[in-house]
């Protein structure tokens, strides 16, 4: 299992379109992807789950990726979050 | 396979569906919307609904109709086509419920199972932000 702490840094936070991009990225991999804030955890392949996190700008999140392709999955999702979902 | 019809007053249904497709990142030809215009007479609205429903039924075993308001014209019209287990109707649709419905359709959840889950999802997705923040404060203590 691979674990990494990141910060949501785009201005609008994990809003609907950003959440959709995250879910689409996570769903491309076999690995289970869990994204957590201090308050709650969600399956990163579930759009409604990710939206429930209500993660605004500067929210720290923990990514936990577990599965045969976890390294590639972590790399892609990390890149998506650190590139601010391509928004700014 | 399940077909879904979003049936509402005015152009609500079309806009709900557009929002859901944008969030999901793709459209789904098995999910249709039908808007009952405010000045439309009920006979022509019923005929329009009959045709839309028939088209969905041609390619789907069962159809779930999601409507905006119990007691409103779209729901009342839908009820004339109700057929247990074949054409089911869920009222008070919201966006999380619609998104969940589209996802469940893709995962081939049977209609009656989907109905129960969507009813629960639609209700649990209604969140008072002050309560949510209160819970978060409590969790940090």
PDB file of C-alpha atoms in Angstrom:
ATOM      1  CA  UNK A   1       0.000   0.000   0.000  1.00  0.00           C
ATOM      2  CA  UNK A   2       1.273   3.461  -0.947  1.00  0.00           C
ATOM      3  CA  UNK A   3       0.338   6.475   1.153  1.00  0.00           C
ATOM      4  CA  UNK A   4       0.917  10.163   0.470  1.00  0.00           C
ATOM      5  CA  UNK A   5      -0.164  13.449   2.005  1.00  0.00           C
ATOM      6  CA  UNK A   6      -1.114  16.245  -0.391  1.00  0.00           C
ATOM      7  CA  UNK A   7      -2.920  19.569  -0.294  1.00  0.00           C
ATOM      8  CA  UNK A   8      -5.832  20.564  -2.518  1.00  0.00           C
ATOM      9  CA  UNK A   9      -4.491  23.783  -4.005  1.00  0.00           C
ATOM     10  CA  UNK A  10      -6.842  24.853  -6.789  1.00  0.00           C
ATOM     11  CA  UNK A  11      -9.003  27.871  -6.033  1.00  0.00           C
ATOM     12  CA  UNK A  12     -12.359  26.066  -6.173  1.00  0.00           C
ATOM     13  CA  UNK A  13     -11.243  23.034  -4.177  1.00  0.00           C
ATOM     14  CA  UNK A  14     -12.543  19.552  -4.930  1.00  0.00           C
ATOM     15  CA  UNK A  15     -15.658  20.834  -6.719  1.00  0.00           C
ATOM     16  CA  UNK A  16     -17.751  18.798  -9.148  1.00  0.00           C
ATOM     17  CA  UNK A  17     -15.554  19.008 -12.245  1.00  0.00           C
ATOM     18  CA  UNK A  18     -12.314  18.480 -10.312  1.00  0.00           C
ATOM     19  CA  UNK A  19     -13.884  15.564  -8.446  1.00  0.00           C
ATOM     20  CA  UNK A  20     -14.979  14.084 -11.784  1.00  0.00           C
ATOM     21  CA  UNK A  21     -11.397  14.261 -13.075  1.00  0.00           C
ATOM     22  CA  UNK A  22     -10.103  12.583  -9.914  1.00  0.00           C
ATOM     23  CA  UNK A  23     -12.675   9.779 -10.191  1.00  0.00           C
ATOM     24  CA  UNK A  24     -11.926   9.255 -13.873  1.00  0.00           C
ATOM     25  CA  UNK A  25      -8.188   9.042 -13.141  1.00  0.00           C
ATOM     26  CA  UNK A  26      -8.635   6.653 -10.194  1.00  0.00           C
ATOM     27  CA  UNK A  27     -11.041   4.457 -12.167  1.00  0.00           C
ATOM     28  CA  UNK A  28      -8.426   3.771 -14.812  1.00  0.00           C
ATOM     29  CA  UNK A  29      -6.496   1.624 -12.321  1.00  0.00           C
ATOM     30  CA  UNK A  30      -7.199  -1.697 -10.626  1.00  0.00           C
ATOM     31  CA  UNK A  31      -5.828  -0.448  -7.306  1.00  0.00           C
ATOM     32  CA  UNK A  32      -8.192   0.653  -4.571  1.00  0.00           C
ATOM     33  CA  UNK A  33      -7.830   4.400  -4.013  1.00  0.00           C
ATOM     34  CA  UNK A  34      -8.957   6.015  -0.774  1.00  0.00           C
ATOM     35  CA  UNK A  35      -8.845   9.774  -0.306  1.00  0.00           C
ATOM     36  CA  UNK A  36      -9.255  11.191   3.200  1.00  0.00           C
ATOM     37  CA  UNK A  37      -9.503  14.552   4.893  1.00  0.00           C
ATOM     38  CA  UNK A  38      -9.170  14.952   8.661  1.00  0.00           C
ATOM     39  CA  UNK A  39     -12.914  14.387   8.907  1.00  0.00           C
ATOM     40  CA  UNK A  40     -13.735  11.548   6.540  1.00  0.00           C
ATOM     41  CA  UNK A  41     -12.605   9.077   3.902  1.00  0.00           C
ATOM     42  CA  UNK A  42     -14.039   8.305   0.477  1.00  0.00           C
ATOM     43  CA  UNK A  43     -13.511   5.832  -2.333  1.00  0.00           C
ATOM     44  CA  UNK A  44     -11.770   7.956  -4.984  1.00  0.00           C
ATOM     45  CA  UNK A  45     -13.654   6.018  -7.676  1.00  0.00           C
ATOM     46  CA  UNK A  46     -17.012   7.249  -6.357  1.00  0.00           C
ATOM     47  CA  UNK A  47     -18.030  10.720  -7.543  1.00  0.00           C
ATOM     48  CA  UNK A  48     -20.622  11.139  -4.801  1.00  0.00           C
ATOM     49  CA  UNK A  49     -18.123   9.923  -2.202  1.00  0.00           C
ATOM     50  CA  UNK A  50     -15.450  12.366  -3.324  1.00  0.00           C
ATOM     51  CA  UNK A  51     -17.930  15.261  -3.358  1.00  0.00           C
ATOM     52  CA  UNK A  52     -18.995  14.376   0.194  1.00  0.00           C
ATOM     53  CA  UNK A  53     -15.470  15.254   1.381  1.00  0.00           C
ATOM     54  CA  UNK A  54     -16.297  18.925   0.627  1.00  0.00           C
ATOM     55  CA  UNK A  55     -12.547  19.590   0.394  1.00  0.00           C
ATOM     56  CA  UNK A  56     -11.956  23.292  -0.237  1.00  0.00           C
ATOM     57  CA  UNK A  57      -8.682  25.024  -1.201  1.00  0.00           C
ATOM     58  CA  UNK A  58      -5.780  24.303   1.189  1.00  0.00           C
ATOM     59  CA  UNK A  59      -7.446  21.178   2.621  1.00  0.00           C
ATOM     60  CA  UNK A  60      -4.816  18.504   3.404  1.00  0.00           C
ATOM     61  CA  UNK A  61      -5.752  15.092   2.032  1.00  0.00           C
ATOM     62  CA  UNK A  62      -4.231  11.641   2.388  1.00  0.00           C
ATOM     63  CA  UNK A  63      -4.161   9.290  -0.587  1.00  0.00           C
ATOM     64  CA  UNK A  64      -3.947   5.580   0.105  1.00  0.00           C
ATOM     65  CA  UNK A  65      -3.513   3.402  -2.967  1.00  0.00           C
ATOM     66  CA  UNK A  66      -3.483  -0.363  -2.728  1.00  0.00           C
ATOM     67  CA  UNK A  67      -3.190  -2.795  -5.623  1.00  0.00           C
ATOM     68  CA  UNK A  68      -0.959  -4.172  -8.372  1.00  0.00           C
ATOM     69  CA  UNK A  69      -0.741  -0.834 -10.219  1.00  0.00           C
ATOM     70  CA  UNK A  70      -0.584   1.386  -7.129  1.00  0.00           C
ATOM     71  CA  UNK A  71       2.632   3.167  -8.118  1.00  0.00           C
ATOM     72  CA  UNK A  72       1.257   4.313 -11.478  1.00  0.00           C
ATOM     73  CA  UNK A  73      -2.082   5.236  -9.935  1.00  0.00           C
ATOM     74  CA  UNK A  74      -0.448   7.293  -7.193  1.00  0.00           C
ATOM     75  CA  UNK A  75       1.739   9.065  -9.734  1.00  0.00           C
ATOM     76  CA  UNK A  76      -1.193  10.040 -11.941  1.00  0.00           C
ATOM     77  CA  UNK A  77      -3.484  11.168  -9.123  1.00  0.00           C
ATOM     78  CA  UNK A  78      -0.711  13.091  -7.399  1.00  0.00           C
ATOM     79  CA  UNK A  79       0.075  14.844 -10.667  1.00  0.00           C
ATOM     80  CA  UNK A  80      -3.598  15.754 -11.106  1.00  0.00           C
ATOM     81  CA  UNK A  81      -3.861  17.269  -7.625  1.00  0.00           C
ATOM     82  CA  UNK A  82      -0.537  19.129  -7.710  1.00  0.00           C
ATOM     83  CA  UNK A  83      -1.314  20.514 -11.179  1.00  0.00           C
ATOM     84  CA  UNK A  84      -4.515  21.954  -9.656  1.00  0.00           C
ATOM     85  CA  UNK A  85      -6.621  19.721 -11.919  1.00  0.00           C
ATOM     86  CA  UNK A  86      -5.388  21.773 -14.874  1.00  0.00           C
ATOM     87  CA  UNK A  87      -7.523  24.705 -13.760  1.00  0.00           C
ATOM     88  CA  UNK A  88      -5.097  27.528 -13.032  1.00  0.00           C
TER      89      UNK A  88
ATOM     90  CA  UNK B   1     -31.122  -3.274 -18.765  1.00  0.00           C
ATOM     91  CA  UNK B   2     -32.599  -0.276 -17.063  1.00  0.00           C
ATOM     92  CA  UNK B   3     -33.621   2.908 -18.835  1.00  0.00           C
ATOM     93  CA  UNK B   4     -34.085   6.171 -16.965  1.00  0.00           C
ATOM     94  CA  UNK B   5     -36.465   9.014 -17.738  1.00  0.00           C
ATOM     95  CA  UNK B   6     -36.143  12.352 -15.977  1.00  0.00           C
ATOM     96  CA  UNK B   7     -39.601  13.926 -16.087  1.00  0.00           C
ATOM     97  CA  UNK B   8     -40.113  17.426 -14.727  1.00  0.00           C
ATOM     98  CA  UNK B   9     -41.813  20.792 -14.902  1.00  0.00           C
ATOM     99  CA  UNK B  10     -40.345  23.346 -17.324  1.00  0.00           C
ATOM    100  CA  UNK B  11     -36.776  22.695 -18.455  1.00  0.00           C
ATOM    101  CA  UNK B  12     -35.590  21.356 -15.074  1.00  0.00           C
ATOM    102  CA  UNK B  13     -35.120  17.796 -16.333  1.00  0.00           C
ATOM    103  CA  UNK B  14     -32.929  18.773 -19.251  1.00  0.00           C
ATOM    104  CA  UNK B  15     -30.750  20.955 -17.020  1.00  0.00           C
ATOM    105  CA  UNK B  16     -30.497  18.290 -14.294  1.00  0.00           C
ATOM    106  CA  UNK B  17     -29.406  15.752 -16.883  1.00  0.00           C
ATOM    107  CA  UNK B  18     -26.913  18.145 -18.439  1.00  0.00           C
ATOM    108  CA  UNK B  19     -25.371  18.798 -15.007  1.00  0.00           C
ATOM    109  CA  UNK B  20     -25.197  15.068 -14.193  1.00  0.00           C
ATOM    110  CA  UNK B  21     -23.551  14.240 -17.525  1.00  0.00           C
ATOM    111  CA  UNK B  22     -21.003  17.026 -17.055  1.00  0.00           C
ATOM    112  CA  UNK B  23     -20.110  15.794 -13.583  1.00  0.00           C
ATOM    113  CA  UNK B  24     -19.865  12.192 -14.751  1.00  0.00           C
ATOM    114  CA  UNK B  25     -17.849  13.279 -17.779  1.00  0.00           C
ATOM    115  CA  UNK B  26     -19.952  11.361 -20.282  1.00  0.00           C
ATOM    116  CA  UNK B  27     -23.451  11.127 -21.656  1.00  0.00           C
ATOM    117  CA  UNK B  28     -25.643   8.037 -21.496  1.00  0.00           C
ATOM    118  CA  UNK B  29     -28.101   7.307 -24.297  1.00  0.00           C
ATOM    119  CA  UNK B  30     -30.212   5.183 -21.920  1.00  0.00           C
ATOM    120  CA  UNK B  31     -31.071   8.223 -19.823  1.00  0.00           C
ATOM    121  CA  UNK B  32     -33.575  10.650 -21.325  1.00  0.00           C
ATOM    122  CA  UNK B  33     -35.310  13.766 -20.114  1.00  0.00           C
ATOM    123  CA  UNK B  34     -38.800  15.019 -20.855  1.00  0.00           C
ATOM    124  CA  UNK B  35     -39.963  18.443 -19.805  1.00  0.00           C
ATOM    125  CA  UNK B  36     -43.635  19.228 -19.369  1.00  0.00           C
ATOM    126  CA  UNK B  37     -43.981  22.841 -20.420  1.00  0.00           C
ATOM    127  CA  UNK B  38     -45.971  25.125 -18.133  1.00  0.00           C
ATOM    128  CA  UNK B  39     -48.619  25.882 -20.753  1.00  0.00           C
ATOM    129  CA  UNK B  40     -48.768  22.392 -22.277  1.00  0.00           C
ATOM    130  CA  UNK B  41     -52.184  20.712 -22.172  1.00  0.00           C
ATOM    131  CA  UNK B  42     -52.243  17.392 -20.374  1.00  0.00           C
ATOM    132  CA  UNK B  43     -53.398  15.334 -23.378  1.00  0.00           C
ATOM    133  CA  UNK B  44     -50.437  16.368 -25.516  1.00  0.00           C
ATOM    134  CA  UNK B  45     -48.065  15.986 -22.524  1.00  0.00           C
ATOM    135  CA  UNK B  46     -49.372  12.466 -21.941  1.00  0.00           C
ATOM    136  CA  UNK B  47     -48.901  11.569 -25.597  1.00  0.00           C
ATOM    137  CA  UNK B  48     -45.360  12.922 -25.544  1.00  0.00           C
ATOM    138  CA  UNK B  49     -44.648  10.878 -22.421  1.00  0.00           C
ATOM    139  CA  UNK B  50     -46.172   7.747 -23.957  1.00  0.00           C
ATOM    140  CA  UNK B  51     -43.913   8.054 -27.007  1.00  0.00           C
ATOM    141  CA  UNK B  52     -40.761   8.760 -24.974  1.00  0.00           C
ATOM    142  CA  UNK B  53     -41.506   5.862 -22.633  1.00  0.00           C
ATOM    143  CA  UNK B  54     -42.252   3.500 -25.524  1.00  0.00           C
ATOM    144  CA  UNK B  55     -38.933   4.360 -27.135  1.00  0.00           C
ATOM    145  CA  UNK B  56     -37.065   3.622 -23.888  1.00  0.00           C
ATOM    146  CA  UNK B  57     -38.989   0.378 -23.379  1.00  0.00           C
ATOM    147  CA  UNK B  58     -38.031  -0.856 -26.848  1.00  0.00           C
ATOM    148  CA  UNK B  59     -34.405  -1.186 -25.759  1.00  0.00           C
ATOM    149  CA  UNK B  60     -34.736  -1.657 -21.958  1.00  0.00           C
ATOM    150  CA  UNK B  61     -36.394  -4.313 -19.764  1.00  0.00           C
ATOM    151  CA  UNK B  62     -37.482  -1.736 -17.201  1.00  0.00           C
ATOM    152  CA  UNK B  63     -37.705   2.021 -16.888  1.00  0.00           C
ATOM    153  CA  UNK B  64     -37.237   4.201 -13.848  1.00  0.00           C
ATOM    154  CA  UNK B  65     -38.991   7.572 -14.047  1.00  0.00           C
ATOM    155  CA  UNK B  66     -37.507  10.253 -11.800  1.00  0.00           C
ATOM    156  CA  UNK B  67     -39.811  13.225 -11.241  1.00  0.00           C
ATOM    157  CA  UNK B  68     -39.415  16.533  -9.457  1.00  0.00           C
ATOM    158  CA  UNK B  69     -42.511  16.806  -7.267  1.00  0.00           C
ATOM    159  CA  UNK B  70     -45.021  14.328  -5.883  1.00  0.00           C
ATOM    160  CA  UNK B  71     -48.494  15.648  -6.688  1.00  0.00           C
ATOM    161  CA  UNK B  72     -47.257  17.710  -9.637  1.00  0.00           C
ATOM    162  CA  UNK B  73     -48.378  17.180 -13.240  1.00  0.00           C
ATOM    163  CA  UNK B  74     -45.255  15.272 -14.391  1.00  0.00           C
ATOM    164  CA  UNK B  75     -45.648  12.772 -11.532  1.00  0.00           C
ATOM    165  CA  UNK B  76     -49.399  12.504 -12.042  1.00  0.00           C
ATOM    166  CA  UNK B  77     -48.892  11.786 -15.738  1.00  0.00           C
ATOM    167  CA  UNK B  78     -46.147   9.255 -14.964  1.00  0.00           C
ATOM    168  CA  UNK B  79     -48.483   7.437 -12.581  1.00  0.00           C
ATOM    169  CA  UNK B  80     -50.801   6.587 -15.472  1.00  0.00           C
ATOM    170  CA  UNK B  81     -47.949   4.479 -16.920  1.00  0.00           C
ATOM    171  CA  UNK B  82     -46.915   2.843 -13.616  1.00  0.00           C
ATOM    172  CA  UNK B  83     -46.386  -0.892 -13.887  1.00  0.00           C
ATOM    173  CA  UNK B  84     -44.914  -2.634 -10.842  1.00  0.00           C
ATOM    174  CA  UNK B  85     -41.354  -3.761 -11.475  1.00  0.00           C
ATOM    175  CA  UNK B  86     -41.439  -2.529 -15.078  1.00  0.00           C
ATOM    176  CA  UNK B  87     -42.130   1.201 -14.881  1.00  0.00           C
ATOM    177  CA  UNK B  88     -41.341   2.539 -11.422  1.00  0.00           C
ATOM    178  CA  UNK B  89     -41.508   6.167 -10.338  1.00  0.00           C
ATOM    179  CA  UNK B  90     -39.408   7.992  -7.756  1.00  0.00           C
ATOM    180  CA  UNK B  91     -40.325  11.581  -6.885  1.00  0.00           C
ATOM    181  CA  UNK B  92     -38.409  14.485  -5.351  1.00  0.00           C
ATOM    182  CA  UNK B  93     -35.354  13.888  -7.500  1.00  0.00           C
ATOM    183  CA  UNK B  94     -32.148  15.725  -6.668  1.00  0.00           C
ATOM    184  CA  UNK B  95     -28.779  15.784  -8.413  1.00  0.00           C
ATOM    185  CA  UNK B  96     -27.019  13.202  -6.179  1.00  0.00           C
ATOM    186  CA  UNK B  97     -29.973  10.852  -6.706  1.00  0.00           C
ATOM    187  CA  UNK B  98     -29.774  11.288 -10.476  1.00  0.00           C
ATOM    188  CA  UNK B  99     -26.003  10.734 -10.568  1.00  0.00           C
ATOM    189  CA  UNK B 100     -26.383   7.607  -8.450  1.00  0.00           C
ATOM    190  CA  UNK B 101     -29.186   6.390 -10.735  1.00  0.00           C
ATOM    191  CA  UNK B 102     -26.986   6.753 -13.820  1.00  0.00           C
ATOM    192  CA  UNK B 103     -24.129   4.908 -12.090  1.00  0.00           C
ATOM    193  CA  UNK B 104     -26.451   2.109 -10.920  1.00  0.00           C
ATOM    194  CA  UNK B 105     -27.864   1.739 -14.412  1.00  0.00           C
ATOM    195  CA  UNK B 106     -24.357   1.132 -15.698  1.00  0.00           C
ATOM    196  CA  UNK B 107     -23.692  -1.465 -12.992  1.00  0.00           C
ATOM    197  CA  UNK B 108     -26.927  -3.235 -13.983  1.00  0.00           C
ATOM    198  CA  UNK B 109     -28.578  -2.984 -10.576  1.00  0.00           C
ATOM    199  CA  UNK B 110     -32.125  -4.459 -10.768  1.00  0.00           C
ATOM    200  CA  UNK B 111     -34.891  -1.833 -10.799  1.00  0.00           C
ATOM    201  CA  UNK B 112     -36.454  -2.587  -7.414  1.00  0.00           C
ATOM    202  CA  UNK B 113     -33.052  -2.659  -5.676  1.00  0.00           C
ATOM    203  CA  UNK B 114     -32.128   0.600  -7.389  1.00  0.00           C
ATOM    204  CA  UNK B 115     -35.401   2.159  -6.275  1.00  0.00           C
ATOM    205  CA  UNK B 116     -34.726   1.517  -2.581  1.00  0.00           C
ATOM    206  CA  UNK B 117     -31.094   2.619  -2.763  1.00  0.00           C
ATOM    207  CA  UNK B 118     -31.923   5.804  -4.683  1.00  0.00           C
ATOM    208  CA  UNK B 119     -34.648   6.796  -2.255  1.00  0.00           C
ATOM    209  CA  UNK B 120     -32.164   6.455   0.594  1.00  0.00           C
ATOM    210  CA  UNK B 121     -29.397   8.241  -1.344  1.00  0.00           C
ATOM    211  CA  UNK B 122     -31.646  11.139  -2.283  1.00  0.00           C
ATOM    212  CA  UNK B 123     -32.478  11.716   1.369  1.00  0.00           C
ATOM    213  CA  UNK B 124     -28.999  11.193   2.839  1.00  0.00           C
ATOM    214  CA  UNK B 125     -27.511  13.588   0.274  1.00  0.00           C
ATOM    215  CA  UNK B 126     -29.425  16.464   1.848  1.00  0.00           C
ATOM    216  CA  UNK B 127     -26.907  18.015   4.204  1.00  0.00           C
ATOM    217  CA  UNK B 128     -27.182  20.982   6.536  1.00  0.00           C
ATOM    218  CA  UNK B 129     -23.774  22.618   6.253  1.00  0.00           C
ATOM    219  CA  UNK B 130     -23.928  23.901   9.833  1.00  0.00           C
ATOM    220  CA  UNK B 131     -24.549  20.375  11.090  1.00  0.00           C
ATOM    221  CA  UNK B 132     -21.760  19.012   8.898  1.00  0.00           C
ATOM    222  CA  UNK B 133     -19.345  21.624  10.242  1.00  0.00           C
ATOM    223  CA  UNK B 134     -20.527  20.933  13.787  1.00  0.00           C
ATOM    224  CA  UNK B 135     -19.777  17.248  13.337  1.00  0.00           C
ATOM    225  CA  UNK B 136     -16.359  18.105  11.958  1.00  0.00           C
ATOM    226  CA  UNK B 137     -15.599  20.344  14.961  1.00  0.00           C
ATOM    227  CA  UNK B 138     -16.668  17.521  17.243  1.00  0.00           C
ATOM    228  CA  UNK B 139     -14.497  14.997  15.404  1.00  0.00           C
ATOM    229  CA  UNK B 140     -11.440  17.152  15.988  1.00  0.00           C
ATOM    230  CA  UNK B 141     -11.877  17.358  19.743  1.00  0.00           C
TER     231      UNK B 141
END
